[in-house]
Amino acid sequence: MNKKFLSLLLLAVPMLSFAQELTMDEKIEAKFKPFADAVSSVVFYPISIVGIDVPIVVIILLLGALFFTLYFKFANIRLLGVAIRATNGKYDDIDHNSKDDISEEDVAGSDGDEVIQIKGVVGEVTHFQALTAALSATVGLGNIAGVAVAIAIGGPGATVWMILAGFLGMSTKLVEATLGVKYREVGPDGKIYGGPMYYLKKGLKEKNLGGLGKVLAGLYAVFVIGGSFGGGNMFQSNQAAAQFKQLFNLESGFVFGIIMAILVGVVIIGGIKRIGRVTEKIVPFMAIMFVGASLIILVMNLNIIPDAMVQIWNGAFKQTSVVGGLIGVMIVGFQRAAFSNEAGVGSASIAHAAVKTKFPASEGIVASIGPFVDTVIICTMTALVIVVTNLKSNLFTYGNLDAKSNVLLNATNQPINGVDLTSVAFDSAIPNFSILLTIAVILFAFSTMLSWSYYGIQGWTYLFGKSKIADITYKALFLVFVVIGASSSLGSVIEFSDAMIFAMVFPNIIGLLLLAPKVKSELSRYLKAIGHKNQN
């Protein structure tokens, strides 16, 4: 007996030593990885097209965007001028003072919730503030890193399909934001509660699908909370800390996480009004800085641009060996755009729901600018700079992936990630631009966390009630996750939470398709109010 016990003990010693050697990150990773992999495999379930695995969620987003573009007769392009004028406040007098009645949804709660009795316009932020709050959640690392990887893998031609997908996504954002305003609720303190949770529950109830609406709304609320802690928080904090540590040769990101958490906390405690005031300053600054630097590089290389445009055009419409031909390049471009602007995810409608207006469609039209700025302008600028600088300096070979790890390799066959690739491209034209890029990454991450904190708290209050305790509890948890993200490398946790963001697509798209006729009616009502000739 003693010998058996001694033998078992000797066998256990190496295991105990191994367990002690594991860090807390590694312990969590080991426990959570199987669960994260399972969830991610469902959300990003692939369908093979010309030998390329495409997540089904991307196909759903693109088909949905195409449907809405056709259903609303290309309102994304047709009403772009109206969108710009509305964002600038040209129609504010009509939005705020029109004799047109406020819809019942603006002043009526659900399930007996107490609401404020509104006299006049409903809302907390302007059209521009709502747009920048929504943009701050999508304009970020995807524009800097994701586009670089997409172009490097798919070739220059992916740029064309990325732009097309951006235009299609404008139609989806129009539908989401219109519904977000139409079915929003107003609390006793004047705070706005809106987004897919509310239009799924209330909108589908109007179509005698109340049971389905409640289920979809509940699922969405769970997904948006998970997404806010992970992809909208930990991932952003982690990447910003990584850039900061690299710039200053630091080993730990804990102190950076604490500072970031304090800055985020100061803003989010003030709610959407303060978030709107901050993002309306940060987002234009970020966009001007990034697009401005891109334009400087393009002007410096004017003689190369014609060759770059030929590469982009030929890569988009001619067979190429990079990723298996025309359809392969198309898929890479579409996929990057879908992940960049998040049209169809529904999150942006939460920010847009807080706008001051009597016309839901007014904000839907403004929201359509989001994918245009995010994908058509900023992502395209990144792509152009990478194609031009690669032509000039031969930084990497398109489609040069490591056969085993599928990691992108540079010109010397060394592994390189998206941020590094963009940094090298900009540095090759503007010396030491990597310092500015680090600042941009931190600002992008900061602004993304601000908006996602608002998205998450909307899901949290939907599930746990509109109270100060619920509000404080969520915000405290959110700030804790900022620190955790900056000081750890919990890959599976972040992967799981990122999957939660795109899990939001499934309940959301169902609601958008079923409620599209409501949006068409609201669009007609608004265009009539502003005297727009082409109302259909």
Steps between C-alpha positions, in 0.01 A plus 500: 500500500780736600690415182194575286447826681867591457484417129192720454670780691807480279279516191311798642811707583577599139133588446497714815821672395350567155182641656707731723696621199182604322415868527148619569465589129600147401265339750204701371607436142519124556155484661326740264650402164272200425189709573629797300588278205153345504320837500732646237456197273121549507499877443771491235388172344666497157363425156759415238489717186762434230708330766481792744319468832256789545319542835125463447447814707683703231274353230191592705627857546570547129173346379308709752678818386428419134131440579463832685680687223256369241193524729563869571594571137862596568413748775858458622623693194182688406469668842869558574454875454204500741712303749782755492259794537317331789830427676597865467172599667326650197171326585523538880212748507276243329636216715437686823203727436289331235127482565519136399401290803763313694452127455347314792816293536694811601297547816366154579696243697455127484366266764384785721837677534461857619596753237532873483221695332663684214400844380700583191800318362632175649871423529832571666752571221520671161513320166874565476570378855299182442688435175844553657407282799403219261806559281733488799397137551581397142784730394795333668747218478305337217577801280869497591581131537214309341515678165875447478460126545208486253700677229813295569306173476240585235713728289430862392172398332338437837478880536226525234279241668561655839370833367194332345420320824533833683237657275267202553549521877369857494152361426511265800604782733208710373254226599661431841515861616146582383363209702724592794335842524148382418484244780714672764381561855551801725564455872364721781834683505487571127758234410446322171488121475513362148652256257421152370374378840213744475413484132517120503265478799257783420518495121442126466218522757321735261526227237348245741840341555540607862640168620767493232579864566561443872731206433701685235522814717623299800763324291615829353535656846721211616714520186549878520614476864751228411619698200542817705728329752707323236529637148383846610723517807767238575617468139523879462683543831733210421600633156545858624718376786705288259575805283582709808733233641675461166558876467646538852652149535284410800432148623164546675185675389342512846577866574386595150176308565440689825551837329277399209230377742503833685466698176221274373326517839499881505316503168255211532374608842342795320300275267429549130500880526861508618598217264349701214689815598831312514456296182391802294850638567708180490351334190546795259853551636588132450350492153671824391836385638486158335346610170728807495812287538370268229446793263852630569644162403285481188600853394866410557453205266272646233703339224434152644123541549407415137688167529336437837154563355572259216604235754182556701272488195667199340512318831127554549383378158767272362604151602786493748699225664509678835185352655336298228355748256237768471256356757779454751607865482136606519447294816804647676384856425141435603608325818728785608226757444246295695732472799602864478171691492284243689194585292246236600641447848247752633728657760509842332121534531547519879703821467277642227187438711606782737474772233276806535235463232132435441571307182663155532603501133696823546755310706482197273614718212777655714613155616550391139805730489674267748612224259583767243749667735624179660539278194474707183731779622727385785544135401557602138767750604682229695480266202630763255796586722594133536474430125697815407776452758529132414545589134772746596685306771400134448404453866329163454365254244123475466369167626832413668373290791680249718373159388471362854378795711325695221675813634591784264871527413690812392756533220763314706250227595471618861158492673325837499161608636259756358599795721869441427431479127314832503774652717772388259302634203456843660854509643645435155353832384479703823794431736398420861131490410479190722492738797192673362354160412540391862311811609233423239466140620458616861242762401315252279495249787389764750212626287391144417484415871287808567234402250503130587456583869176674401392207283571253778318696769192517279495120483572480873214730600266318261567175689547629856286815512548874463645581843806682637628176654486322164670799336784519753552122506546479125732801480719364782527163325580669171788696654640186662505332158695797359783422743478124442518547123805728522697275734423151370488288189176307539473405134204266532297740716548775244424259213179394675389857565580605144280212383225642723506823298427315178250270670294820526451481123267201510214641714553849359473415130177305561348811657626733227349288223162472673484871589628644170146617397486712819824667398367572150198673654717709734732593214210627291366701798834673558573579137153652471566715809824644362346547157724255320365437150605137457314340791498148365 
